mmCIF file of C-alpha atoms in Angstrom:
data_model
loop_
_atom_site.group_PDB
_atom_site.id
_atom_site.type_symbol
_atom_site.label_atom_id
_atom_site.label_comp_id
_atom_site.label_asym_id
_atom_site.label_seq_id
_atom_site.Cartn_x
_atom_site.Cartn_y
_atom_site.Cartn_z
ATOM 1 C CA UNK A 8 20.317 6.637 -34.593
ATOM 2 C CA UNK A 9 20.137 4.728 -31.243
ATOM 3 C CA UNK A 10 16.291 3.860 -28.627
ATOM 4 C CA UNK A 11 17.543 7.174 -26.012
ATOM 5 C CA UNK A 12 17.814 9.733 -29.092
ATOM 6 C CA UNK A 13 14.504 7.328 -30.523
ATOM 7 C CA UNK A 14 13.216 8.444 -26.919
ATOM 8 C CA UNK A 15 14.057 11.774 -26.183
ATOM 9 C CA UNK A 16 11.856 12.683 -29.444
ATOM 10 C CA UNK A 17 8.881 10.528 -28.171
ATOM 11 C CA UNK A 18 9.761 12.270 -24.576
ATOM 12 C CA UNK A 19 9.620 15.749 -26.998
ATOM 13 C CA UNK A 20 6.258 15.229 -28.667
ATOM 14 C CA UNK A 21 4.275 14.130 -26.141
ATOM 15 C CA UNK A 22 5.156 17.148 -23.592
ATOM 16 C CA UNK A 23 5.176 20.051 -26.835
ATOM 17 C CA UNK A 24 0.726 18.586 -26.063
ATOM 18 C CA UNK A 25 1.149 14.884 -28.173
ATOM 19 C CA UNK A 26 -0.422 12.813 -25.518
ATOM 20 C CA UNK A 27 -1.309 10.069 -27.922
ATOM 21 C CA UNK A 28 2.682 9.876 -28.861
ATOM 22 C CA UNK A 29 3.115 8.705 -25.598
ATOM 23 C CA UNK A 30 1.664 4.345 -25.938
ATOM 24 C CA UNK A 31 4.371 4.444 -28.262
ATOM 25 C CA UNK A 32 7.080 4.490 -25.356
ATOM 26 C CA UNK A 33 4.869 1.986 -23.352
ATOM 27 C CA UNK A 34 4.681 -0.235 -25.693
ATOM 28 C CA UNK A 35 8.325 0.159 -26.694
ATOM 29 C CA UNK A 36 8.677 -0.090 -22.787
ATOM 30 C CA UNK A 37 5.967 -1.972 -21.007
ATOM 31 C CA UNK A 38 7.275 -5.661 -21.380
ATOM 32 C CA UNK A 39 10.646 -4.795 -19.788
ATOM 33 C CA UNK A 40 8.689 -2.879 -16.635
ATOM 34 C CA UNK A 41 7.070 -5.938 -16.085
ATOM 35 C CA UNK A 42 9.450 -8.825 -16.157
ATOM 36 C CA UNK A 43 11.703 -5.511 -13.615
ATOM 37 C CA UNK A 44 9.445 -5.831 -11.807
ATOM 38 C CA UNK A 45 8.365 -8.899 -11.121
ATOM 39 C CA UNK A 46 11.447 -9.442 -11.012
ATOM 40 C CA UNK A 47 11.483 -6.960 -8.003
ATOM 41 C CA UNK A 48 9.142 -8.799 -6.202
ATOM 42 C CA UNK A 49 5.722 -7.233 -7.235
ATOM 43 C CA UNK A 50 4.193 -10.443 -8.251
ATOM 44 C CA UNK A 51 1.108 -10.996 -9.347
ATOM 45 C CA UNK A 52 1.113 -7.507 -8.898
ATOM 46 C CA UNK A 53 2.992 -6.810 -10.967
ATOM 47 C CA UNK A 54 1.424 -5.360 -13.457
ATOM 48 C CA UNK A 55 -0.195 -2.603 -11.383
ATOM 49 C CA UNK A 56 2.956 -1.262 -10.666
ATOM 50 C CA UNK A 57 4.179 -0.629 -14.208
ATOM 51 C CA UNK A 58 1.173 0.800 -14.735
ATOM 52 C CA UNK A 59 1.145 3.120 -11.997
ATOM 53 C CA UNK A 60 4.805 3.376 -12.803
ATOM 54 C CA UNK A 61 4.728 5.214 -16.215
ATOM 55 C CA UNK A 62 1.588 7.051 -15.588
ATOM 56 C CA UNK A 63 3.982 8.509 -13.071
ATOM 57 C CA UNK A 64 6.664 9.007 -15.634
ATOM 58 C CA UNK A 65 3.726 10.357 -17.517
ATOM 59 C CA UNK A 66 2.981 13.485 -15.062
ATOM 60 C CA UNK A 67 6.499 12.978 -14.702
ATOM 61 C CA UNK A 68 8.191 14.052 -18.464
ATOM 62 C CA UNK A 69 8.293 17.669 -18.541
ATOM 63 C CA UNK A 70 11.442 17.256 -15.350
ATOM 64 C CA UNK A 71 12.776 14.720 -18.109
ATOM 65 C CA UNK A 72 15.850 15.186 -19.003
ATOM 66 C CA UNK A 73 16.839 15.331 -22.885
ATOM 67 C CA UNK A 74 20.426 13.615 -23.326
ATOM 68 C CA UNK A 75 19.080 10.950 -20.946
ATOM 69 C CA UNK A 76 18.094 7.202 -21.066
ATOM 70 C CA UNK A 77 13.974 6.921 -20.863
ATOM 71 C CA UNK A 78 14.353 2.699 -20.314
ATOM 72 C CA UNK A 79 16.650 3.347 -17.012
ATOM 73 C CA UNK A 80 14.492 6.550 -15.575
ATOM 74 C CA UNK A 81 11.061 4.208 -15.749
ATOM 75 C CA UNK A 82 13.356 1.450 -13.967
ATOM 76 C CA UNK A 83 13.989 3.825 -11.356
ATOM 77 C CA UNK A 84 10.018 4.417 -10.979
ATOM 78 C CA UNK A 85 9.069 0.802 -11.508
ATOM 79 C CA UNK A 86 11.759 -0.227 -8.362
ATOM 80 C CA UNK A 87 10.249 2.380 -6.716
ATOM 81 C CA UNK A 88 6.618 1.145 -6.965
ATOM 82 C CA UNK A 89 8.238 -2.040 -6.664
ATOM 83 C CA UNK A 90 10.026 -1.229 -2.924
ATOM 84 C CA UNK A 91 6.614 1.023 -1.646
ATOM 85 C CA UNK A 92 4.894 -1.869 -2.870
ATOM 86 C CA UNK A 93 6.837 -4.874 -0.566
ATOM 87 C CA UNK A 94 7.226 -1.748 2.247
ATOM 88 C CA UNK A 95 3.571 -1.900 2.218
ATOM 89 C CA UNK A 96 3.314 -5.426 2.308
ATOM 90 C CA UNK A 97 5.413 -5.501 4.601
ATOM 91 C CA UNK A 98 3.284 -3.135 7.046
ATOM 92 C CA UNK A 99 0.099 -5.135 6.832
ATOM 93 C CA UNK A 100 1.414 -8.099 7.633
ATOM 94 C CA UNK A 101 3.440 -6.824 11.006
ATOM 95 C CA UNK A 102 -0.457 -4.313 11.555
ATOM 96 C CA UNK A 103 -2.784 -7.589 10.956
ATOM 97 C CA UNK A 104 -0.107 -8.942 13.921
ATOM 98 C CA UNK A 105 -0.016 -5.854 16.345
ATOM 99 C CA UNK A 106 -4.046 -5.700 16.292
ATOM 100 C CA UNK A 107 -4.500 -9.647 16.393
ATOM 101 C CA UNK A 108 -1.696 -9.320 19.109
ATOM 102 C CA UNK A 109 -4.011 -6.446 20.875
ATOM 103 C CA UNK A 110 -7.104 -8.124 20.505
ATOM 104 C CA UNK A 111 -6.652 -11.432 21.398
ATOM 105 C CA UNK A 112 -5.211 -12.553 23.702
ATOM 106 C CA UNK A 113 -3.749 -15.794 22.482
ATOM 107 C CA UNK A 114 -1.034 -13.669 20.774
ATOM 108 C CA UNK A 115 1.897 -15.850 20.600
ATOM 109 C CA UNK A 116 1.779 -18.055 17.361
ATOM 110 C CA UNK A 117 4.636 -19.154 18.480
ATOM 111 C CA UNK A 118 4.494 -23.613 17.342
ATOM 112 C CA UNK A 119 0.701 -23.139 17.685
ATOM 113 C CA UNK A 120 -1.031 -26.942 16.479
ATOM 114 C CA UNK A 121 -3.044 -26.953 12.978
ATOM 115 C CA UNK A 122 -5.891 -25.507 14.422
ATOM 116 C CA UNK A 123 -4.403 -23.000 16.936
ATOM 117 C CA UNK A 124 -3.882 -21.549 12.951
ATOM 118 C CA UNK A 125 -7.453 -21.750 11.766
ATOM 119 C CA UNK A 126 -8.397 -19.570 14.588
ATOM 120 C CA UNK A 127 -6.007 -17.287 14.477
ATOM 121 C CA UNK A 128 -6.252 -17.039 10.677
ATOM 122 C CA UNK A 129 -10.337 -16.499 11.319
ATOM 123 C CA UNK A 130 -9.752 -14.110 14.307
ATOM 124 C CA UNK A 131 -7.019 -12.260 11.256
ATOM 125 C CA UNK A 132 -9.486 -12.432 7.964
ATOM 126 C CA UNK A 133 -12.705 -10.970 10.913
ATOM 127 C CA UNK A 134 -10.508 -8.594 11.884
ATOM 128 C CA UNK A 135 -9.929 -6.942 8.387
ATOM 129 C CA UNK A 136 -13.732 -7.063 7.687
ATOM 130 C CA UNK A 137 -14.367 -5.281 11.240
ATOM 131 C CA UNK A 138 -11.395 -2.339 9.979
ATOM 132 C CA UNK A 139 -12.916 -1.772 6.847
ATOM 133 C CA UNK A 140 -16.777 -1.092 8.090
ATOM 134 C CA UNK A 141 -14.989 1.581 10.820
ATOM 135 C CA UNK A 142 -16.217 5.469 9.006
ATOM 136 C CA UNK A 143 -13.379 6.910 7.071
ATOM 137 C CA UNK A 144 -12.601 8.838 9.549
ATOM 138 C CA UNK A 145 -11.239 5.954 11.863
ATOM 139 C CA UNK A 146 -10.140 3.454 9.620
ATOM 140 C CA UNK A 147 -8.027 6.168 7.639
ATOM 141 C CA UNK A 148 -6.559 6.637 11.466
ATOM 142 C CA UNK A 149 -6.130 3.660 12.564
ATOM 143 C CA UNK A 150 -4.459 2.672 8.615
ATOM 144 C CA UNK A 151 -2.039 6.053 9.512
ATOM 145 C CA UNK A 152 -0.921 5.066 12.363
ATOM 146 C CA UNK A 153 -0.638 1.650 12.582
ATOM 147 C CA UNK A 154 -0.260 0.677 9.099
ATOM 148 C CA UNK A 155 1.664 3.252 7.781
ATOM 149 C CA UNK A 156 3.625 3.223 11.752
ATOM 150 C CA UNK A 157 3.067 7.164 11.094
ATOM 151 C CA UNK A 158 3.627 9.555 14.467
ATOM 152 C CA UNK A 159 0.058 11.402 15.542
ATOM 153 C CA UNK A 160 2.538 14.494 14.092
ATOM 154 C CA UNK A 161 2.774 13.021 10.753
ATOM 155 C CA UNK A 162 -0.714 12.248 9.882
ATOM 156 C CA UNK A 163 -2.154 15.420 11.056
ATOM 157 C CA UNK A 164 -0.313 16.113 8.534
ATOM 158 C CA UNK A 165 -1.373 13.376 5.618
ATOM 159 C CA UNK A 166 -5.089 13.631 7.239
ATOM 160 C CA UNK A 167 -5.093 17.432 7.631
ATOM 161 C CA UNK A 168 -6.789 17.036 11.201
ATOM 162 C CA UNK A 169 -5.437 18.804 14.733
ATOM 163 C CA UNK A 170 -2.938 16.844 17.026
ATOM 164 C CA UNK A 171 -5.911 16.950 19.015
ATOM 165 C CA UNK A 172 -7.824 15.392 16.777
ATOM 166 C CA UNK A 173 -5.774 12.847 16.206
ATOM 167 C CA UNK A 174 -5.252 11.286 19.573
ATOM 168 C CA UNK A 175 -8.827 11.586 20.191
ATOM 169 C CA UNK A 176 -9.967 9.845 17.234
ATOM 170 C CA UNK A 177 -7.787 7.507 17.623
ATOM 171 C CA UNK A 178 -8.447 6.243 20.137
ATOM 172 C CA UNK A 179 -12.384 6.515 19.883
ATOM 173 C CA UNK A 180 -11.094 3.886 16.759
ATOM 174 C CA UNK A 181 -9.399 1.462 19.082
ATOM 175 C CA UNK A 182 -12.546 1.168 21.203
ATOM 176 C CA UNK A 183 -14.664 1.202 18.804
ATOM 177 C CA UNK A 184 -12.365 -2.001 17.070
ATOM 178 C CA UNK A 185 -12.931 -4.328 20.327
ATOM 179 C CA UNK A 186 -16.275 -2.674 20.929
ATOM 180 C CA UNK A 187 -17.415 -5.046 17.722
ATOM 181 C CA UNK A 188 -14.870 -7.538 18.345
ATOM 182 C CA UNK A 189 -15.249 -9.634 21.684
ATOM 183 C CA UNK A 190 -13.229 -12.901 22.664
ATOM 184 C CA UNK A 191 -15.642 -15.572 23.237
ATOM 185 C CA UNK A 192 -14.262 -18.863 25.501
ATOM 186 C CA UNK A 193 -13.535 -20.572 22.679
ATOM 187 C CA UNK A 194 -11.288 -17.905 21.662
ATOM 188 C CA UNK A 195 -12.786 -17.120 18.212
ATOM 189 C CA UNK A 196 -14.041 -13.460 17.667
ATOM 190 C CA UNK A 197 -17.609 -12.396 16.722
ATOM 191 C CA UNK A 198 -18.743 -9.164 15.216
ATOM 192 C CA UNK A 199 -21.483 -7.690 16.945
ATOM 193 C CA UNK A 200 -23.359 -6.277 14.839
#
C-alpha cells in the first residue's frame, strides 16, 4: 500500500471524527514540511509556518479530494504560508522605511555613515515602540493602510468600519503618532509621555 493510500485512510478517519488520527499525518510529514518552509525562505519562523500549515490542513480536510496525495497538498499550504510571511516581511520593511521618512526630515539613507545608521535604527525602534502604544483602533487602521497597503475601502471591509471612519481614524492616528514622535535638533526622536 502506497503512502497516498495510507494518507487517504488517515484523512478519512480524521474526517469521520477520529481527531487523534491527524497526529499520524503530522508525524509523517512534519520534517518534510519544515524543510520546505526553510527552503522557501521562512528562516527562523519555519516552525511557526509548519504549525500554521498543519492547522489549516486540519481545518480544510473535509475538502481534501480522496485519491490525491496528501503531501503535495500540505506542501502547497506550507508554500502559501511562507509566501505570505515573506510578503508580510517585505511590507513591514517598506512600512518602516516609509514611516521613518514620513516623520523624520532626513529619510534619505543612501550613503549614510555608521553614526547616521545607528540614529536611523534608534528612530525605527522608537517608531515601532510608539506604534505599539497607540490605541487599537489607531494601530489597526495604520497596519491596514500602511503595513498591508490596503485601500480605504479595503480597510473598511477588513475592519468592518464605514469608509468615513477609516479616513478620520487614519488622520487621527497619524496626528497622534506625529505628536508622540518629536524630532529634536540632534536628529534623535524622543517619545512624548
